[in-house]
Coordinates of C-alpha atoms in Angstrom, one line a residue:
M1 CA 7.7 -12.5 47.8
P2 CA 4.4 -14.4 46.7
Y3 CA 2.6 -11.0 46.8
L4 CA 5.4 -9.3 44.8
H5 CA 5.3 -12.0 42.4
A6 CA 1.5 -11.6 42.0
V7 CA 1.9 -7.8 41.5
G8 CA 4.6 -8.3 38.8
L9 CA 2.1 -10.6 36.9
A10 CA -0.6 -8.3 37.2
L11 CA 1.6 -5.4 35.8
L12 CA 2.7 -7.5 33.0
A13 CA -0.9 -8.5 32.3
L14 CA -1.9 -4.9 32.4
A15 CA 1.0 -3.9 30.0
G16 CA -0.2 -6.5 27.6
W17 CA -3.7 -5.3 27.7
W18 CA -2.5 -1.7 27.3
S19 CA -0.6 -2.7 24.2
L20 CA -3.6 -4.2 22.5
C21 CA -5.7 -1.1 23.4
A22 CA -3.1 1.4 22.4
A23 CA -3.8 3.6 19.4
D24 CA -2.9 2.1 16.0
V25 CA -4.0 5.4 14.1
G26 CA -1.8 8.5 14.3
D27 CA 1.7 7.1 14.8
F28 CA 3.8 4.5 12.9
A29 CA 5.9 3.8 16.0
P30 CA 4.3 0.4 16.7
C31 CA 4.8 -0.8 12.9
L32 CA 8.2 0.7 11.9
N33 CA 9.4 -2.7 11.0
F34 CA 7.5 -2.5 7.8
F35 CA 9.8 0.1 6.6
Y36 CA 13.5 -0.3 5.4
R37 CA 15.6 0.7 8.4
S38 CA 12.5 1.7 10.3
W39 CA 12.3 4.8 8.2
P40 CA 8.9 5.8 6.8
P41 CA 8.9 7.8 3.4
K42 CA 9.4 11.5 3.8
G43 CA 7.4 14.4 2.3
L44 CA 3.8 13.3 2.5
S45 CA 1.4 14.4 5.2
G46 CA -1.5 12.2 6.5
T47 CA -2.7 9.9 9.2
P48 CA -0.4 6.9 9.9
I49 CA -2.2 3.7 10.3
C50 CA -0.5 0.5 11.7
Q51 CA -2.9 -2.1 10.2
R52 CA -3.9 -4.6 12.9
Y53 CA -5.8 -7.7 12.2
G54 CA -6.3 -10.5 14.7
N55 CA -4.2 -8.4 17.3
Q56 CA -1.1 -8.6 14.9
Y57 CA 0.3 -5.8 12.8
H58 CA 0.5 -6.7 9.2
F59 CA 1.6 -3.6 7.2
A60 CA 1.4 0.1 7.4
S61 CA -0.6 3.0 5.5
L62 CA -0.5 6.6 5.4
Y63 CA -4.2 7.7 5.1
S64 CA -5.6 10.9 3.9
R65 CA -8.8 11.8 5.6
P66 CA -10.0 14.5 3.2
R67 CA -9.4 12.0 0.2
R68 CA -10.7 9.0 2.2
S69 CA -8.1 6.9 0.7
P70 CA -4.4 6.1 1.3
W71 CA -1.4 8.0 0.1
F72 CA 0.7 4.9 0.4
S73 CA 0.8 1.3 2.0
A74 CA 4.2 -0.1 3.2
Y75 CA 4.9 -3.9 3.7
M76 CA 7.3 -6.6 3.8
F77 CA 7.2 -8.9 0.7
S78 CA 6.9 -12.7 1.3
P79 CA 6.1 -15.2 -1.7
P80 CA 2.4 -16.2 -1.7
E81 CA 1.1 -19.6 -0.8
G82 CA -2.4 -21.0 -1.3
K83 CA -5.5 -19.5 -2.7
R84 CA -6.5 -15.9 -2.5
P85 CA -8.7 -15.1 0.5
S86 CA -12.3 -14.2 -0.2
A87 CA -12.9 -10.4 -0.3
N88 CA -14.2 -9.7 3.1
W89 CA -13.8 -6.1 3.2
K90 CA -13.1 -4.1 6.5
F91 CA -12.8 -0.6 8.0
E92 CA -10.6 1.1 10.4
P93 CA -12.5 1.8 13.6
Q94 CA -10.1 4.2 15.1
L95 CA -10.4 6.6 12.3
A96 CA -14.1 7.1 13.4
N97 CA -13.3 6.9 17.2
A98 CA -9.9 7.3 18.6
T99 CA -10.8 5.0 21.6
A100 CA -12.2 2.2 19.6
D101 CA -10.4 -1.1 19.2
G102 CA -7.3 -1.0 17.0
N103 CA -8.2 -4.2 14.8
M104 CA -9.8 -3.6 11.5
I105 CA -13.4 -4.8 11.5
P106 CA -15.4 -6.5 8.7
F107 CA -18.3 -4.1 7.5
P108 CA -21.6 -5.2 9.1
L109 CA -24.6 -6.2 7.0
G110 CA -26.7 -3.6 8.6
E111 CA -26.5 0.1 8.9
L112 CA -23.1 1.8 9.7
D113 CA -22.1 4.2 12.3
P114 CA -22.3 7.8 10.7
N115 CA -19.0 8.4 12.2
V116 CA -17.4 5.6 10.2
V117 CA -19.3 6.9 7.0
N118 CA -17.7 10.5 7.6
S119 CA -14.3 9.4 8.5
Q120 CA -13.4 6.9 5.6
A121 CA -14.5 5.2 2.4
V122 CA -17.2 2.4 2.7
Q123 CA -18.8 -0.3 0.6
L124 CA -21.4 1.9 -1.0
D125 CA -18.8 4.3 -2.2
Y126 CA -17.3 1.8 -4.8
I127 CA -20.8 0.1 -5.8
N128 CA -21.8 1.3 -9.1
S129 CA -18.8 3.7 -9.3
S130 CA -17.1 2.3 -12.4
Y131 CA -14.1 1.7 -10.2
T132 CA -12.5 -1.3 -8.7
R133 CA -11.1 -1.5 -5.2
G134 CA -7.4 -1.3 -6.1
H135 CA -5.1 -2.7 -3.5
L136 CA -1.9 -0.7 -2.8
N137 CA -0.6 -3.7 -0.6
P138 CA -1.7 -6.6 -2.7
S139 CA -2.8 -10.0 -1.4
L140 CA -0.4 -11.7 -3.9
H141 CA 2.8 -10.3 -2.1
H142 CA 2.1 -12.2 1.1
R143 CA 2.5 -15.8 2.3
T144 CA 0.1 -16.3 5.3
Y145 CA -3.5 -16.4 5.2
E146 CA -3.7 -13.7 8.0
D147 CA -1.4 -11.4 6.1
R148 CA -3.3 -11.8 2.8
S149 CA -6.6 -11.4 4.5
S150 CA -5.4 -8.2 6.2
T151 CA -5.0 -6.5 2.9
F152 CA -8.8 -6.4 2.3
T153 CA -9.3 -3.1 4.1
L154 CA -10.7 0.1 2.4
T155 CA -8.0 1.9 4.1
N156 CA -5.5 0.0 1.8
V157 CA -7.3 0.6 -1.5
V158 CA -8.1 3.4 -4.0
P159 CA -10.5 3.8 -6.8
Q160 CA -8.8 2.0 -9.8
K161 CA -10.1 1.3 -13.2
V162 CA -10.5 -2.3 -14.1
G163 CA -8.3 -1.8 -17.1
S164 CA -5.3 -1.0 -14.8
N165 CA -6.3 -3.3 -12.0
D166 CA -6.7 -6.4 -14.2
G167 CA -4.2 -5.5 -16.9
P168 CA -0.8 -4.0 -16.8
W169 CA -0.8 -3.1 -12.9
A170 CA -1.8 -6.9 -12.2
T171 CA 1.1 -7.8 -14.6
L172 CA 3.6 -5.7 -12.7
E173 CA 2.3 -7.2 -9.2
K174 CA 3.2 -10.6 -10.7
Q175 CA 6.5 -9.6 -12.1
V176 CA 7.5 -8.1 -8.7
N177 CA 6.4 -11.4 -7.0
Q178 CA 8.6 -13.3 -9.4
T179 CA 11.7 -11.1 -9.3
L180 CA 11.7 -10.7 -5.4
G181 CA 10.7 -14.3 -4.9
S182 CA 13.7 -15.4 -7.2
Y183 CA 16.6 -13.2 -6.4
C184 CA 16.0 -11.3 -3.1
L185 CA 17.9 -13.2 -0.3
G186 CA 16.6 -11.3 2.7
V187 CA 13.6 -9.0 3.6
A188 CA 12.1 -6.9 0.7
Y189 CA 10.4 -3.8 1.6
V190 CA 7.7 -2.4 -0.8
V191 CA 5.9 1.0 -0.7
T192 CA 3.0 1.5 -3.1
G193 CA 1.2 4.8 -3.5
V194 CA -0.6 7.2 -5.6
I195 CA -0.3 10.4 -7.6
P196 CA -3.4 12.7 -7.5
Y197 CA -4.9 14.7 -10.4
Q198 CA -3.7 18.2 -10.5
D199 CA -7.2 19.6 -10.9
N200 CA -8.8 17.9 -7.8
K201 CA -12.0 17.2 -9.9
H202 CA -11.9 13.4 -9.9
W203 CA -13.9 11.7 -7.1
I204 CA -16.4 8.8 -6.7
K205 CA -19.8 9.3 -5.3
G206 CA -19.9 13.1 -5.4
H207 CA -17.0 14.3 -3.4
R208 CA -16.5 11.2 -1.2
V209 CA -13.3 9.3 -2.3
A210 CA -10.6 10.9 -4.5
V211 CA -9.5 9.0 -7.6
P212 CA -5.7 8.9 -8.4
E213 CA -4.4 9.7 -11.8
Y214 CA -1.5 7.2 -11.4
L215 CA -0.4 4.5 -9.0
W216 CA 3.4 4.0 -8.1
S217 CA 5.2 1.4 -6.5
A218 CA 8.9 0.7 -5.3
Y219 CA 10.8 -2.0 -3.8
C220 CA 14.0 -2.2 -1.6
C221 CA 15.9 -5.5 -1.4
P222 CA 19.2 -4.8 0.5
K223 CA 20.5 -8.4 0.1
Y224 CA 20.2 -10.2 -3.3
N225 CA 22.0 -12.8 -5.4
E226 CA 24.5 -10.8 -7.4
S227 CA 26.0 -13.6 -9.2
L228 CA 22.6 -14.9 -10.4
L229 CA 21.4 -11.4 -11.4
N230 CA 24.3 -10.9 -13.7
K231 CA 23.5 -14.0 -15.7
V232 CA 19.9 -13.0 -16.3
H233 CA 20.6 -9.2 -16.9
L234 CA 18.7 -7.9 -14.0
S235 CA 21.5 -6.1 -12.3
K236 CA 19.8 -2.7 -13.0
V237 CA 16.7 -3.7 -10.9
F238 CA 18.5 -4.2 -7.6
P239 CA 18.7 -3.3 -4.7
T240 CA 15.8 -1.0 -5.7
Y241 CA 13.4 -0.4 -8.7
A242 CA 10.2 1.4 -9.3
A243 CA 7.2 1.8 -11.5
I244 CA 4.3 4.2 -12.4
G245 CA 1.0 3.0 -13.7
R246 CA -1.9 5.0 -15.5
N247 CA -5.2 5.0 -14.1
D248 CA -6.7 7.1 -16.9
P249 CA -6.4 6.5 -20.6
N250 CA -6.9 10.2 -21.2
S251 CA -3.9 11.4 -19.1
T252 CA -0.9 12.9 -21.1
E253 CA 2.0 10.7 -21.9
E254 CA 4.8 12.8 -20.3
I255 CA 5.0 10.4 -17.3
V256 CA 3.9 7.1 -18.7
P257 CA 3.6 6.8 -22.6
I258 CA 1.0 4.7 -24.1
V259 CA 1.9 1.5 -26.0
K260 CA -0.3 1.8 -29.2
S261 CA -0.3 -2.0 -29.7
S262 CA -1.9 -2.7 -26.3
H263 CA -5.0 -4.9 -26.2
K264 CA -8.1 -2.8 -26.4
K265 CA -9.3 -3.8 -23.0
F266 CA -6.2 -2.4 -21.4
W267 CA -5.3 0.3 -23.6
G268 CA -4.2 3.5 -21.9
Y269 CA -3.6 1.7 -18.6
D270 CA 0.2 1.3 -19.2
V271 CA 3.0 0.8 -16.6
R272 CA 6.4 2.4 -16.9
R273 CA 9.3 0.7 -14.9
M274 CA 12.0 3.1 -13.8
P275 CA 14.9 3.7 -11.4
L276 CA 13.8 5.0 -7.9
D277 CA 15.4 8.3 -8.7
T278 CA 13.0 8.8 -11.7
L279 CA 10.2 8.0 -9.5
E280 CA 11.1 10.5 -6.9
M281 CA 11.5 13.2 -9.5
Y282 CA 8.1 12.7 -10.9
L283 CA 6.5 12.6 -7.3
K284 CA 8.4 16.0 -6.5
E285 CA 7.0 17.4 -9.8
R286 CA 3.4 16.4 -9.1
L287 CA 3.2 16.7 -5.4
G288 CA 5.3 20.1 -5.2
T289 CA 7.7 18.7 -2.4
V290 CA 10.7 16.4 -2.0
I291 CA 9.6 12.8 -1.6
S292 CA 12.0 10.2 -0.2
V293 CA 10.7 6.7 -0.3
F294 CA 13.5 4.7 1.2
Y295 CA 16.3 5.4 3.6
E296 CA 19.4 6.5 1.7
K297 CA 17.5 5.2 -1.4
C298 CA 18.0 1.6 -0.2
S299 CA 21.7 2.0 -0.5
G300 CA 22.5 1.2 3.0
L301 CA 24.7 -1.5 4.6
R302 CA 23.6 -5.0 3.2

């Protein structure tokens, strides 16, 4: 019996070691909990990443290798606490080498492995590019220091103009934070993604990282305070609501009109709030395929 007990412990230890060394790139199976009803958005093709930091999964991203940027990031919202972590930017080693460790790694001070440079965006891509590193999964939407720190990976960001990132899009993130924090009673699921240009001509650093024309975001809160919502006239924004934001002041106004009275610094970077159905209609028009963000449009059992 002692021998069998020792063998059992060894097998458990081996299983634990294997789980930490298993691939976090290529399959959403280890991190389906970040999607409503364990159901990732349908209609987009890319490389799934279970975003691991400190040997814990924190969110999920669908990554486009050709664009060297994510199609979307999905996460569970929690009200933030404490100060915003410092921007210690990281990369995904398994995009460069499938046998590498699954934890995201801070960029080193010295020379980077060419396989990393070829497989994903790196710090130099954004330096002097006229674009900021725009979070899809924002630090603001998380409580713990570890969750907030994990958002600072370049596999979670896209080239975003400062007029959007510091203006209307930042306002949207704060409003979602307030709305979900005040009225959502259970877990809230958020998916934030991009809409590319139709001409495929907008990149930073030559043809390194694709610039999106729009950013979009949608949340799903299956359990919420209905009586309170009726008092504050927010019934239309639950259980789900969405938005699209401009990333180019020169884009046409069919999807997101420009508010002419906007502050000069933020002019042309407007955000339009909308029902989930309207967002999915625009995604279908621009991406040429049916996109479903949430299982049964977040209308399942509460």
